[in-house]
Amino acid sequence: MADKLTVLLVEDDASLRDWWSGSLEDMGYAVLSAGSVVEALALSRQTASPIELAVLDLGLPPTPNEATAGLELMRLLILDRPALKVLVLTGQDEPS
């Protein structure tokens, strides 16, 4: 059997994170799950194996110096892993 592809899932809402994680695992992916920008960066930087996809919540709570944590996280992840594919999601139905 082939190795599972790895997805980095970043969602601050624990119930949504659990749902996404379970769904991705059911589809055969290995999931690294994080609830914050700091946790996601640590997981990515501590994982030596490839991460094929990052699924990010655009509405992550901002870090102290950033207003758009989801986009900033995407930028930092791509700096560390230039080949990383990123899917950005949001539950917001109207612009803030």
GROMACS .gro file of N, CA and C in nm, residues 16-29 31:
model
   45
   16LEU      N    1  -1.514   2.223   1.398
   16LEU     CA    2  -1.487   2.219   1.253
   16LEU      C    3  -1.356   2.147   1.224
   17ARG      N    4  -1.255   2.173   1.306
   17ARG     CA    5  -1.126   2.107   1.289
   17ARG      C    6  -1.141   1.956   1.301
   18ASP      N    7  -1.216   1.910   1.400
   18ASP     CA    8  -1.240   1.766   1.417
   18ASP      C    9  -1.314   1.708   1.298
   19TRP      N   10  -1.416   1.782   1.248
   19TRP     CA   11  -1.493   1.733   1.134
   19TRP      C   12  -1.404   1.721   1.010
   20TRP      N   13  -1.330   1.829   0.980
   20TRP     CA   14  -1.241   1.828   0.864
   20TRP      C   15  -1.136   1.718   0.877
   21SER      N   16  -1.078   1.705   0.993
   21SER     CA   17  -0.974   1.605   1.015
   21SER      C   18  -1.029   1.464   0.991
   22GLY      N   19  -1.145   1.435   1.049
   22GLY     CA   20  -1.207   1.303   1.030
   22GLY      C   21  -1.242   1.277   0.885
   23SER      N   22  -1.295   1.377   0.817
   23SER     CA   23  -1.331   1.363   0.676
   23SER      C   24  -1.208   1.336   0.590
   24LEU      N   25  -1.101   1.411   0.613
   24LEU     CA   26  -0.979   1.390   0.536
   24LEU      C   27  -0.917   1.254   0.564
   25GLU      N   28  -0.918   1.212   0.690
   25GLU     CA   29  -0.867   1.079   0.724
   25GLU      C   30  -0.951   0.970   0.660
   26ASP      N   31  -1.083   0.988   0.657
   26ASP     CA   32  -1.171   0.891   0.590
   26ASP      C   33  -1.140   0.880   0.441
   27MET      N   34  -1.090   0.988   0.382
   27MET     CA   35  -1.053   0.987   0.240
   27MET      C   36  -0.912   0.932   0.218
   28GLY      N   37  -0.844   0.895   0.327
   28GLY     CA   38  -0.714   0.831   0.314
   28GLY      C   39  -0.594   0.920   0.334
   29TYR      N   40  -0.614   1.041   0.380
   29TYR     CA   41  -0.503   1.132   0.404
   29TYR      C   42  -0.450   1.120   0.547
   31VAL      N   43  -0.334   1.345   0.846
   31VAL     CA   44  -0.368   1.484   0.879
   31VAL      C   45  -0.285   1.534   0.996
   0.00000   0.00000   0.00000
